[in-house]
PDB file of C-alpha atoms in Angstrom:
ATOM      1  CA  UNK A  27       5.960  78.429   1.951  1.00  0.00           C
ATOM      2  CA  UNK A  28       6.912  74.737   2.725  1.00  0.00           C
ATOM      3  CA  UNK A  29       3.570  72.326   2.518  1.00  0.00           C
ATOM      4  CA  UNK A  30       2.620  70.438   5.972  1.00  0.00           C
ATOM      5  CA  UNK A  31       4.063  66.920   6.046  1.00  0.00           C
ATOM      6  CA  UNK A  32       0.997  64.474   6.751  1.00  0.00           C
ATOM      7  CA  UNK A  33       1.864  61.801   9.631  1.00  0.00           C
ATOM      8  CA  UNK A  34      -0.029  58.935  10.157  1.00  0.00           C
ATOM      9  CA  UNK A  35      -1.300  58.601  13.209  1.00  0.00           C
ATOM     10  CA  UNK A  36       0.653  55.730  15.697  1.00  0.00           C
ATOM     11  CA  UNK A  37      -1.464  52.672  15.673  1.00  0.00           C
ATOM     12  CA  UNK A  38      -1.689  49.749  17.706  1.00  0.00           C
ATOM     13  CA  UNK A  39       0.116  46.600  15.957  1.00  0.00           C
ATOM     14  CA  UNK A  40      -3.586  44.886  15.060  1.00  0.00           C
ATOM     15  CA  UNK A  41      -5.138  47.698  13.907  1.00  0.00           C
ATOM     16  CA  UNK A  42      -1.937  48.763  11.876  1.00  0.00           C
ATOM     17  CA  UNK A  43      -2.062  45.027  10.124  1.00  0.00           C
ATOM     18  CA  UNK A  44      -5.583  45.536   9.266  1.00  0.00           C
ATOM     19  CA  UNK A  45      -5.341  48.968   7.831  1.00  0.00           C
ATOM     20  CA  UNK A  46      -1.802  47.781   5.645  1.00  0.00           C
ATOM     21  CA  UNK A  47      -4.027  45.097   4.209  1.00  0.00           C
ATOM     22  CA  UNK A  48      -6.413  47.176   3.175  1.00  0.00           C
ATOM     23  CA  UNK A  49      -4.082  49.306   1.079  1.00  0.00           C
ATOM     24  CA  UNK A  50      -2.982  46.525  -0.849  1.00  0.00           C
ATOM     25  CA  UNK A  51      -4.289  46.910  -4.343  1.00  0.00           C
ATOM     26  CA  UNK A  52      -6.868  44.609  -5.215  1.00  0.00           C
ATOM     27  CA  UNK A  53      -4.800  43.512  -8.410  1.00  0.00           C
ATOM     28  CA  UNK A  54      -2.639  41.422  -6.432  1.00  0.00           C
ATOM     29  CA  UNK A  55      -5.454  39.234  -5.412  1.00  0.00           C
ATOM     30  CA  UNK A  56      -5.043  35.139  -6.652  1.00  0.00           C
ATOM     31  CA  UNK A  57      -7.506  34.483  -9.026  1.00  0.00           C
ATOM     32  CA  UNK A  58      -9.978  32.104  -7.577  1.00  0.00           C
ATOM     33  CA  UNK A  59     -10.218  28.524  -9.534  1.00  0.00           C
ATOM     34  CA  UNK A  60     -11.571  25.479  -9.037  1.00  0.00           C
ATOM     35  CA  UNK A  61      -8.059  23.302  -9.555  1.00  0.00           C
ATOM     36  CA  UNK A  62      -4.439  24.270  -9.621  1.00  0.00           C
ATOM     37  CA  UNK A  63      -3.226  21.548 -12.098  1.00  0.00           C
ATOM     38  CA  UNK A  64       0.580  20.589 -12.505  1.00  0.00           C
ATOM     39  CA  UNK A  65       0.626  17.725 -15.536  1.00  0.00           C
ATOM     40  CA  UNK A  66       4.312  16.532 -14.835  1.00  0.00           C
ATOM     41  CA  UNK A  67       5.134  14.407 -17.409  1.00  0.00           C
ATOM     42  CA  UNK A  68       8.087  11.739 -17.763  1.00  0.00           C
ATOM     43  CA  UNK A  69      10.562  11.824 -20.588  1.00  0.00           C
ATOM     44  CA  UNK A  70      13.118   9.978 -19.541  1.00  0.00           C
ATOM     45  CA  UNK A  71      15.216   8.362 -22.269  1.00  0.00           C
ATOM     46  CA  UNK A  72      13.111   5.107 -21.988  1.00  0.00           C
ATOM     47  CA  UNK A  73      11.194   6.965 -23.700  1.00  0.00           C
ATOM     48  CA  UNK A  74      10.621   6.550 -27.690  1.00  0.00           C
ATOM     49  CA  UNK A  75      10.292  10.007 -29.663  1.00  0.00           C
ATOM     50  CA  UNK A  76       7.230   8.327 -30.774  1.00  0.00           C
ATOM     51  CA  UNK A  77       6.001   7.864 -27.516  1.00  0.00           C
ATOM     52  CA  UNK A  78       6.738  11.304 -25.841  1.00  0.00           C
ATOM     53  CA  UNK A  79       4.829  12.547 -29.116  1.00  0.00           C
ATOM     54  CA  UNK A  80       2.038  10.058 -28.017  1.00  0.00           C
ATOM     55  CA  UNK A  81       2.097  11.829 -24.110  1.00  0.00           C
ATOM     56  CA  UNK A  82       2.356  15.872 -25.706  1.00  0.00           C
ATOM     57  CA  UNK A  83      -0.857  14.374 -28.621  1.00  0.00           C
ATOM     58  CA  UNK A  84      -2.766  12.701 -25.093  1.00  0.00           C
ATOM     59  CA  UNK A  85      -2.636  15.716 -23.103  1.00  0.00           C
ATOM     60  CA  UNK A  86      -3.725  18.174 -26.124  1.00  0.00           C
ATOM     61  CA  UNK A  87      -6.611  15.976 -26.881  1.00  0.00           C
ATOM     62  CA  UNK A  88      -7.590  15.557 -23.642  1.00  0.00           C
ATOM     63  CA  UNK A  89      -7.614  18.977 -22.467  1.00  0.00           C
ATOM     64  CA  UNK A  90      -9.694  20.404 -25.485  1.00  0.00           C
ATOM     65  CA  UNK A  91     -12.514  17.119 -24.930  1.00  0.00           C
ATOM     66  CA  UNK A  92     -15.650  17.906 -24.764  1.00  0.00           C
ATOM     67  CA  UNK A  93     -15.949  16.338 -21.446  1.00  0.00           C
ATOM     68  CA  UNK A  94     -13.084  17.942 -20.017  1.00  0.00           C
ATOM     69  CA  UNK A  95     -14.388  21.624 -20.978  1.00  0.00           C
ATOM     70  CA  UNK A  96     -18.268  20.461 -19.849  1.00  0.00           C
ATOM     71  CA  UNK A  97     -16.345  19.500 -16.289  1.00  0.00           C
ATOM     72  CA  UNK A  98     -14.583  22.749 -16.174  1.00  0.00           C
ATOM     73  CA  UNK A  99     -17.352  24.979 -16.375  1.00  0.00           C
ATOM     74  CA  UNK A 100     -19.655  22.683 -14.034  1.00  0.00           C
ATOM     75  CA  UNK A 101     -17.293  23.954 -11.392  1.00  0.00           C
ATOM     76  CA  UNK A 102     -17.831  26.361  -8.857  1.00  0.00           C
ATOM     77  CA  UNK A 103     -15.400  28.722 -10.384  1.00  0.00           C
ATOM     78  CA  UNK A 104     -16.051  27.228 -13.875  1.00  0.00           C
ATOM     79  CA  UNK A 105     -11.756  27.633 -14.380  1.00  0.00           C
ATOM     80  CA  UNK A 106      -8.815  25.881 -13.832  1.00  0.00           C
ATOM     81  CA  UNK A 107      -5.156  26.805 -13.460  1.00  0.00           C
ATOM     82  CA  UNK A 108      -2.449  24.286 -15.651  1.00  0.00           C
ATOM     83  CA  UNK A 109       0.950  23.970 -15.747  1.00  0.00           C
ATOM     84  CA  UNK A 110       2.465  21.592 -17.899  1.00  0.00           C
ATOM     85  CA  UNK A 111       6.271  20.403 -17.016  1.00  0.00           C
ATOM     86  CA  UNK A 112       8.261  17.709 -18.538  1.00  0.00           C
ATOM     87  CA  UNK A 113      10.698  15.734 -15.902  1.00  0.00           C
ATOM     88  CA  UNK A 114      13.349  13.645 -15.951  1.00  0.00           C
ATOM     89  CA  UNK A 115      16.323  13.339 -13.741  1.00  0.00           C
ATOM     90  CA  UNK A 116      16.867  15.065 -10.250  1.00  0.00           C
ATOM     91  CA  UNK A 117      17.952  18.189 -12.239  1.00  0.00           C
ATOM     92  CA  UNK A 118      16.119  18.444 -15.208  1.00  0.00           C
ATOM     93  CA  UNK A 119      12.788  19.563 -15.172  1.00  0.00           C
ATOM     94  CA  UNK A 120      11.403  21.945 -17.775  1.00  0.00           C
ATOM     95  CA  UNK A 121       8.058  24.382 -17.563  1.00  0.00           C
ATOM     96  CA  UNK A 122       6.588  23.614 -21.045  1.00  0.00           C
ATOM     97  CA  UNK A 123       3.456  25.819 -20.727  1.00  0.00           C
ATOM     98  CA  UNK A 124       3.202  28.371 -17.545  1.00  0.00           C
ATOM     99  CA  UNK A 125       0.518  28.469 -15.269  1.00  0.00           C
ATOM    100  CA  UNK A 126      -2.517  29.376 -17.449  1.00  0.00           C
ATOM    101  CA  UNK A 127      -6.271  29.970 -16.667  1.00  0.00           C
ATOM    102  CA  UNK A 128      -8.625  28.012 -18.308  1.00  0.00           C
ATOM    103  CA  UNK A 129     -12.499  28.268 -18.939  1.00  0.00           C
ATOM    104  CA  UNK A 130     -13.334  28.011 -22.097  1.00  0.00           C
ATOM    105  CA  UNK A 131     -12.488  26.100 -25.049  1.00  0.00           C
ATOM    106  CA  UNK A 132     -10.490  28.393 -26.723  1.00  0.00           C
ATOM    107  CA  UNK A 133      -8.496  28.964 -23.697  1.00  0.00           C
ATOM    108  CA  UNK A 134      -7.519  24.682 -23.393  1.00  0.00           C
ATOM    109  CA  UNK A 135      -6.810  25.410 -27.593  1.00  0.00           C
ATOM    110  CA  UNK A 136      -4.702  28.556 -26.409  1.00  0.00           C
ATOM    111  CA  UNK A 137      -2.736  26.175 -24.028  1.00  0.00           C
ATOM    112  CA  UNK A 138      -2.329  23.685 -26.433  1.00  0.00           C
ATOM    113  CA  UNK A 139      -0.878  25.985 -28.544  1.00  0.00           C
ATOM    114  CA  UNK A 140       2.089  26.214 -26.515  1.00  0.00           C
ATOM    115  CA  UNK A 141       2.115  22.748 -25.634  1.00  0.00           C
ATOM    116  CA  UNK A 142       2.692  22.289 -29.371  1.00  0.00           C
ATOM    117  CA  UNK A 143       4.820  24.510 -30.267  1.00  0.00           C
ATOM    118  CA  UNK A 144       8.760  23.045 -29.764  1.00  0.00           C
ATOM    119  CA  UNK A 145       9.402  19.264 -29.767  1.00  0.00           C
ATOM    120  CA  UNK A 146       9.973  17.304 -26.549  1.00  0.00           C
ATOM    121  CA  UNK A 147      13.444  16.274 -26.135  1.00  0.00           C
ATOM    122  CA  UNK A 148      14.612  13.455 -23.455  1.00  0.00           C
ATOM    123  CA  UNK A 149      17.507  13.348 -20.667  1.00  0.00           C
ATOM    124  CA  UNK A 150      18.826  10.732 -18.357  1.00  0.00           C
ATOM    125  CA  UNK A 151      17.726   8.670 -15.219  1.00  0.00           C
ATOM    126  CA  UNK A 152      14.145   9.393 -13.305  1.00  0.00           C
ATOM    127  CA  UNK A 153      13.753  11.065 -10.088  1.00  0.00           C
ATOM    128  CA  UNK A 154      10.145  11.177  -9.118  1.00  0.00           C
ATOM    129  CA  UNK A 155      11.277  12.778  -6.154  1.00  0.00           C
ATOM    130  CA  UNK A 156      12.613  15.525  -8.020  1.00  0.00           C
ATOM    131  CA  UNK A 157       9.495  16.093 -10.360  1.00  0.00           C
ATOM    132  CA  UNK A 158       7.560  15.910  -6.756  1.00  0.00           C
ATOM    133  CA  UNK A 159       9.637  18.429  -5.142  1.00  0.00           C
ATOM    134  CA  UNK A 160       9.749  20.977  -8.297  1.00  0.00           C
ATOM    135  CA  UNK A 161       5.765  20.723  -9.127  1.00  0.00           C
ATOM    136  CA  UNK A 162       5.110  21.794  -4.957  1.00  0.00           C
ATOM    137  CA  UNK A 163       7.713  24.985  -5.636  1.00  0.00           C
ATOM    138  CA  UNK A 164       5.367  25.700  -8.519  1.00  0.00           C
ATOM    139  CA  UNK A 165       1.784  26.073  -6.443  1.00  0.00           C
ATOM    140  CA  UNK A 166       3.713  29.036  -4.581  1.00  0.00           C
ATOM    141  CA  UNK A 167       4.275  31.279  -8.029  1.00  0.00           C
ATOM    142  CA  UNK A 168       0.960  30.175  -9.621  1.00  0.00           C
ATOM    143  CA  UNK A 169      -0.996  33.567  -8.972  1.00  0.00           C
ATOM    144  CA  UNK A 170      -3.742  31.470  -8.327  1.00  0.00           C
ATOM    145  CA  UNK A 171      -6.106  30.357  -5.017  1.00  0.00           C
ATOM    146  CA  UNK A 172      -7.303  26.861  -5.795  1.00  0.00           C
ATOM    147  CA  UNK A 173     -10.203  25.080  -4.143  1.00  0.00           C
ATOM    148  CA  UNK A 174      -7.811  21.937  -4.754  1.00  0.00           C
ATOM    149  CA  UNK A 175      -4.232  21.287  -5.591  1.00  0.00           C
ATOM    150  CA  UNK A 176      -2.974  18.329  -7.565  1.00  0.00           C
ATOM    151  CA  UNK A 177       0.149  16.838  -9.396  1.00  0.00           C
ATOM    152  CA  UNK A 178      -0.608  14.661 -12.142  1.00  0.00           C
ATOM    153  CA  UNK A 179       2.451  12.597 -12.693  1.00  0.00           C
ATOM    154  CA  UNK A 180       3.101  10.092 -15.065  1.00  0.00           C
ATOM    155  CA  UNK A 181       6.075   7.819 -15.997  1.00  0.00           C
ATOM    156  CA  UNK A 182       7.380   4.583 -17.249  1.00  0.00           C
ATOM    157  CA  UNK A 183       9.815   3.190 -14.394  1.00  0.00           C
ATOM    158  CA  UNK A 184      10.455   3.621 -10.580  1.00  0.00           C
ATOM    159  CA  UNK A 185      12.162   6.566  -8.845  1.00  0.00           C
ATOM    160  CA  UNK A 186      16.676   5.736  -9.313  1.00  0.00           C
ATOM    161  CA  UNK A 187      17.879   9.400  -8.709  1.00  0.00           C
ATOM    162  CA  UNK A 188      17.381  12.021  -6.063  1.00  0.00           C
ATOM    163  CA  UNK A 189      15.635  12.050  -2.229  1.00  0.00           C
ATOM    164  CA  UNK A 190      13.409   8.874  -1.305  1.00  0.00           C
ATOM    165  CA  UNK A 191      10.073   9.425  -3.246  1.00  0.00           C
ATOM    166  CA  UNK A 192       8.262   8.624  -0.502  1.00  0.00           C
ATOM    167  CA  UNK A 193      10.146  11.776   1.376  1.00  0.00           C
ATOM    168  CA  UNK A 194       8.342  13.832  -1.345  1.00  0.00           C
ATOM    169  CA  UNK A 195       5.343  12.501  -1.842  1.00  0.00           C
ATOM    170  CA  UNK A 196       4.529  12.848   2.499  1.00  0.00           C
ATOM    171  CA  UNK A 197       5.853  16.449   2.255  1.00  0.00           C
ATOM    172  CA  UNK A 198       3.480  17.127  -0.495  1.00  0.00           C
ATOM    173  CA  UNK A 199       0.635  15.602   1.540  1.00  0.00           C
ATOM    174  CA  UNK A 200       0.977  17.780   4.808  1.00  0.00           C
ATOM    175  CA  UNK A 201       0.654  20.901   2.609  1.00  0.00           C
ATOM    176  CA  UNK A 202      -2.826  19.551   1.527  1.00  0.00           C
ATOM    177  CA  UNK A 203      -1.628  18.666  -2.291  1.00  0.00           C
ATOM    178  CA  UNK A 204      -2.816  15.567  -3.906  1.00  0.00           C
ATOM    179  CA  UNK A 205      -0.753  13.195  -6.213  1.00  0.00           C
ATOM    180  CA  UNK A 206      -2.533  11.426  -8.718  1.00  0.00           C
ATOM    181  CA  UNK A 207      -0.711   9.167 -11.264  1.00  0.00           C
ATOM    182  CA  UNK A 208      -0.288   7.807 -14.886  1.00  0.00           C
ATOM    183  CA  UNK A 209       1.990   4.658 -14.863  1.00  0.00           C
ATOM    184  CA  UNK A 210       2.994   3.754 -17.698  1.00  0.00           C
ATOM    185  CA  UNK A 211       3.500  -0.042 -18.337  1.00  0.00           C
ATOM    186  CA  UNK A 212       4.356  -0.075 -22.486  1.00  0.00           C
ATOM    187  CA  UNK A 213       7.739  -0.633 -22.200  1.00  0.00           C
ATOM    188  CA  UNK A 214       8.531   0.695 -25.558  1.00  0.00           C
ATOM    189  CA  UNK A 215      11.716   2.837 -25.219  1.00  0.00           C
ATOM    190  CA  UNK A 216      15.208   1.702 -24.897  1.00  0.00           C
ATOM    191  CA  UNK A 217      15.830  -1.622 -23.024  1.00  0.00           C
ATOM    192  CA  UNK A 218      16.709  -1.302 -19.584  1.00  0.00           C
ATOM    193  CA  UNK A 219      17.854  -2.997 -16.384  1.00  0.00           C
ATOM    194  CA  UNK A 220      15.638  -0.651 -14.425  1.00  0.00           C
ATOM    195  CA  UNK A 221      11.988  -1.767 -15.159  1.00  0.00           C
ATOM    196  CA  UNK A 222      10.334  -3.466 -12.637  1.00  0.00           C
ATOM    197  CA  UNK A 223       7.294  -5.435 -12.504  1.00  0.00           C
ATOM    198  CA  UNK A 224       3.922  -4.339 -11.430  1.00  0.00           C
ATOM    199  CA  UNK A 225       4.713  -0.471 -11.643  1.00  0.00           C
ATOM    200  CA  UNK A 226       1.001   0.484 -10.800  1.00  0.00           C
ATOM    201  CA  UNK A 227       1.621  -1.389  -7.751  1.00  0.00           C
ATOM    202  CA  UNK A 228       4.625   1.178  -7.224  1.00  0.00           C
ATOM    203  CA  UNK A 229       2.336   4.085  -8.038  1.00  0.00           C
ATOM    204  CA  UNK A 230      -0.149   2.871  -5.800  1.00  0.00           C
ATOM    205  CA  UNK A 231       1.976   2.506  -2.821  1.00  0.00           C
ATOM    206  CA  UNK A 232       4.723   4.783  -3.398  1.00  0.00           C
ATOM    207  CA  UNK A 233       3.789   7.600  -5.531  1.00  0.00           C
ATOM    208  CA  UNK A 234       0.470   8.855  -5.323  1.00  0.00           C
ATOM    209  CA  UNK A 235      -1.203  10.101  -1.915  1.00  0.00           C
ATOM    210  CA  UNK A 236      -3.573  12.455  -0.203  1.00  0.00           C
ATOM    211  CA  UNK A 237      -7.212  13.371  -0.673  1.00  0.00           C
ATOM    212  CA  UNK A 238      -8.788  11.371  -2.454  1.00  0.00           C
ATOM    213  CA  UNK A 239      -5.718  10.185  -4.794  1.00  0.00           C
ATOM    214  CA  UNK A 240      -6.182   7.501  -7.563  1.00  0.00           C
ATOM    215  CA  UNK A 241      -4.194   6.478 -10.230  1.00  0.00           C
ATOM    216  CA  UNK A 242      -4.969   5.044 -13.800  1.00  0.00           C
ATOM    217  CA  UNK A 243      -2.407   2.191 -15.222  1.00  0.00           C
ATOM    218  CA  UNK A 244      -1.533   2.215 -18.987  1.00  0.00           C
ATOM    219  CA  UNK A 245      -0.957  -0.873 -20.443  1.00  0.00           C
ATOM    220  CA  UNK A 246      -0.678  -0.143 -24.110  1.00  0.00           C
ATOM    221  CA  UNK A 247      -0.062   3.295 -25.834  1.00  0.00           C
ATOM    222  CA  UNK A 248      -3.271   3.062 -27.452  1.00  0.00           C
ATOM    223  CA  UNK A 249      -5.015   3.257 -23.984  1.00  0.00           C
ATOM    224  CA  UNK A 250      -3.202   6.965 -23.385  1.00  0.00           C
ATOM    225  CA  UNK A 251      -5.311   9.131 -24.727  1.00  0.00           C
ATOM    226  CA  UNK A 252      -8.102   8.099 -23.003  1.00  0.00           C
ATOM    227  CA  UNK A 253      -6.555   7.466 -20.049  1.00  0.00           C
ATOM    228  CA  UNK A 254      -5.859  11.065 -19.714  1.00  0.00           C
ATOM    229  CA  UNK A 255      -8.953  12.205 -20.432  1.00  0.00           C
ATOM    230  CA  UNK A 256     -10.628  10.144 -17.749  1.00  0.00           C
ATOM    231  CA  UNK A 257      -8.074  11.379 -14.762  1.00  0.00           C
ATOM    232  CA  UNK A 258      -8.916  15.193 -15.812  1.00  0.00           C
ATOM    233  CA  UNK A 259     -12.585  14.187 -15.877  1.00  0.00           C
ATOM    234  CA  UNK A 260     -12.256  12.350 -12.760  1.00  0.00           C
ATOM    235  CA  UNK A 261     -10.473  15.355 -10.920  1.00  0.00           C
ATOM    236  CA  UNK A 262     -12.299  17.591 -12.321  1.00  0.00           C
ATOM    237  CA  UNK A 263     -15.776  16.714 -11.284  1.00  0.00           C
ATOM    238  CA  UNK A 264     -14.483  15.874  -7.977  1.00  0.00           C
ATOM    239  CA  UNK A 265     -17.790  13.896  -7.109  1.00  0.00           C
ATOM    240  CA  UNK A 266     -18.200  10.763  -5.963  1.00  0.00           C
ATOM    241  CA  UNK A 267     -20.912   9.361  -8.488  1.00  0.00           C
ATOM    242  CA  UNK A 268     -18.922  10.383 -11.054  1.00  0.00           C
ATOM    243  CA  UNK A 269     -16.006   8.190 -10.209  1.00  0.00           C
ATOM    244  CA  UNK A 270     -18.386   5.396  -9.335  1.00  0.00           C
ATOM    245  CA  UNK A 271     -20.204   5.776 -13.309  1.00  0.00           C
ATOM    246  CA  UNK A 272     -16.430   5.910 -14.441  1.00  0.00           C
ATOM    247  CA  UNK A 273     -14.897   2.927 -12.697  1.00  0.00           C
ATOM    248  CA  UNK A 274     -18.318   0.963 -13.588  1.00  0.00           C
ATOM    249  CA  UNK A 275     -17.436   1.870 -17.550  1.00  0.00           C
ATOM    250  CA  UNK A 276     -14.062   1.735 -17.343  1.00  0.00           C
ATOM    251  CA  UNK A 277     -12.029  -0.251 -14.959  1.00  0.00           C
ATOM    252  CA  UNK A 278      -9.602   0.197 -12.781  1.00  0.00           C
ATOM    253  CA  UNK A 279      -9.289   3.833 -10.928  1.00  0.00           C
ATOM    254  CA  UNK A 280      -6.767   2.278  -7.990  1.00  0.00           C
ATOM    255  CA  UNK A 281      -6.651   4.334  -5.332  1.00  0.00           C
ATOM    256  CA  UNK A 282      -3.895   4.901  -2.567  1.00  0.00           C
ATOM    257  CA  UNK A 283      -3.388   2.719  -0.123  1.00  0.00           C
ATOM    258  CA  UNK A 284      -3.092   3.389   3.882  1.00  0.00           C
ATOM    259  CA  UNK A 285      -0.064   0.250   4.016  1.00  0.00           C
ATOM    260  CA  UNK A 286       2.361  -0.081   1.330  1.00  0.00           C
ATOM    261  CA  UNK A 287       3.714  -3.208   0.090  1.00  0.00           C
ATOM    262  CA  UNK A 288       5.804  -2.382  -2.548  1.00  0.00           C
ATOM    263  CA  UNK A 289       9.629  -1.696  -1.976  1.00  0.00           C
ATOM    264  CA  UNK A 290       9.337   1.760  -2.812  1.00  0.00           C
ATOM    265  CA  UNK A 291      13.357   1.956  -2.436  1.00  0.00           C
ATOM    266  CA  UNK A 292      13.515  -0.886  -5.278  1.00  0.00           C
ATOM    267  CA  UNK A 293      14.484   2.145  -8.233  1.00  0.00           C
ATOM    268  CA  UNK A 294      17.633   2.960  -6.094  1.00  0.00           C
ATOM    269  CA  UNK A 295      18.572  -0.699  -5.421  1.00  0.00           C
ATOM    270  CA  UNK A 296      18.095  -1.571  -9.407  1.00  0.00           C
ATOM    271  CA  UNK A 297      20.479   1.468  -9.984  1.00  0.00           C
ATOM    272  CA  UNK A 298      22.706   0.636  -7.161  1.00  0.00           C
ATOM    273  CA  UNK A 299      22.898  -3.264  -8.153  1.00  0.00           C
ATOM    274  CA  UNK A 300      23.460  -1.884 -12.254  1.00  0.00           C
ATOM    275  CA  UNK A 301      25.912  -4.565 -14.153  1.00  0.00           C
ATOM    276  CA  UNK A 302      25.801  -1.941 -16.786  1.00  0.00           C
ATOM    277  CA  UNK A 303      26.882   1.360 -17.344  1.00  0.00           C
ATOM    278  CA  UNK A 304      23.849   3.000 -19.515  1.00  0.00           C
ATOM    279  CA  UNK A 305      22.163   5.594 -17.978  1.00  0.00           C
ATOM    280  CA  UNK A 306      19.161   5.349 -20.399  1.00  0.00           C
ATOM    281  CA  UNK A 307      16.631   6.066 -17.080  1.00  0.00           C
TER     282      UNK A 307
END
């Protein structure tokens, strides 16, 4: 004897939404955290080895400091989601370490771990833009519900390759995702036709944006480590007091600025305007 075939019964469109979420299995929920955290990090060939060492040592230190873990689990969540990606040009950006949770120490050790594990290696020109536009893609494959979302980006020169990086940064901003940034004024790489002066004025104007964005300049590598540590603290906490104890220790947190000054097209113009033919940015 054939079994009865169950049928549901026909349901109005609402109620038939309602009842199709509620058989979705409660694994696929995002884990709830207090941050999703992409550290995109410049290496570029004006970069040294020594100094993209210096960045992957900075990060790994400042992500198992005892501030940084005490911050963490003052949150509401008390986690964080990181991803850590290394950018250069408009093509090459690499996922270091995947989107990881992290609580506890031994989780930020875990993660730096991986960080650890394989050298850094450099490739040609910078494309902000591009390091932009790839850390947004990223929030959507996370598998994580953030009460914020932020790209930390840091780098050594303006934007010469790819879409405007204002274009990027404004696109970010309407989805509610806030750049904060690292320039890095040490000028220690390969010589280059590309530098330009005042790059935290860049980063200010051009670069970093929406709520409550800041940047922190680094003058000399020996500043890096603790630079680091202070913008993780910083974003972290989330709190007004605490960036108002931090910028009375240690000055300057810049923060974005409604009306740009800076030529933030000078990157393409210095590439455009090249007398030489190295492509060492």
């Amino acid at each position: 004897m054939s079994r009865p075939v169950f049928q549901w019964p026909s349901l109005p469109g609402s109620a038939a939404v309602a009842l199709s979420l509620l058989l979705v299995p409660w694994a696929y929920a995002a884990e709830q955290v207090d941050i999703e955290l992409v550290l995109a990090v410049d290496v570029s060939l004006s970069m040294s080895p020594d100094e993209l060492e210096i960045q992957r040592r900075g990060y790994a230190a400042a992500l198992t400091h005892d501030r940084v873990i005490e911050a963490i689990a003052a949150g509401v969540y008390g986690r964080i989601a990181v991803t850590y990606v290394e950018w250069a040009g408009s093509t090459t950006q690499h996922v270091v370490v995947p989107w990881t949770a992290i609580a506890t120490r031994s989780d930020a050790e875990r993660f730096v771990r991986q960080l650890s594990a394989n050298p850094p290696s450099s490739a040609r020109r910078t494309s902000i833009s591009g390091a932009l536009d790839f850390g947004g893609d990223l929030f959507a494959e996370s598998g994580f519900q953030g009460m914020k979302r932020v790209i930390d980006i840091s780098g050594d020169g303006p934007n010469n390759q790819g879409s405007p990086v204002t274009g990027a940064r404004d696109a970010l901003i309407a989805q509610g995702i806030t750049i904060n940034g690292l320039p890095l004024m040490t000028n220690g790489g390969l010589a280059s036709a590309y530098d330009v002066e005042n790059l935290d004025l860049y980063y200010q104007d051009c670069v970093i944006g929406g709520p409550g964005a800041f940047m922190i300049p680094v003058n000399d590598w020996s500043q890096f480590p603790e630079a680091v540590r202070r913008k993780l603290v910083l974003e972290l906490a989330g709190g007004s007091s605490e960036r108002t104890r931090d910028e009375a220790a240690h000055p300057p947190v810049q923060l974005a600025q409604a009306a740009p000054g800076y030529d933030c097209m000078i990157g393409e113009k210095l590439w455009r305007d090249r007398s030489w033919m190295w492509e060492d940015r």
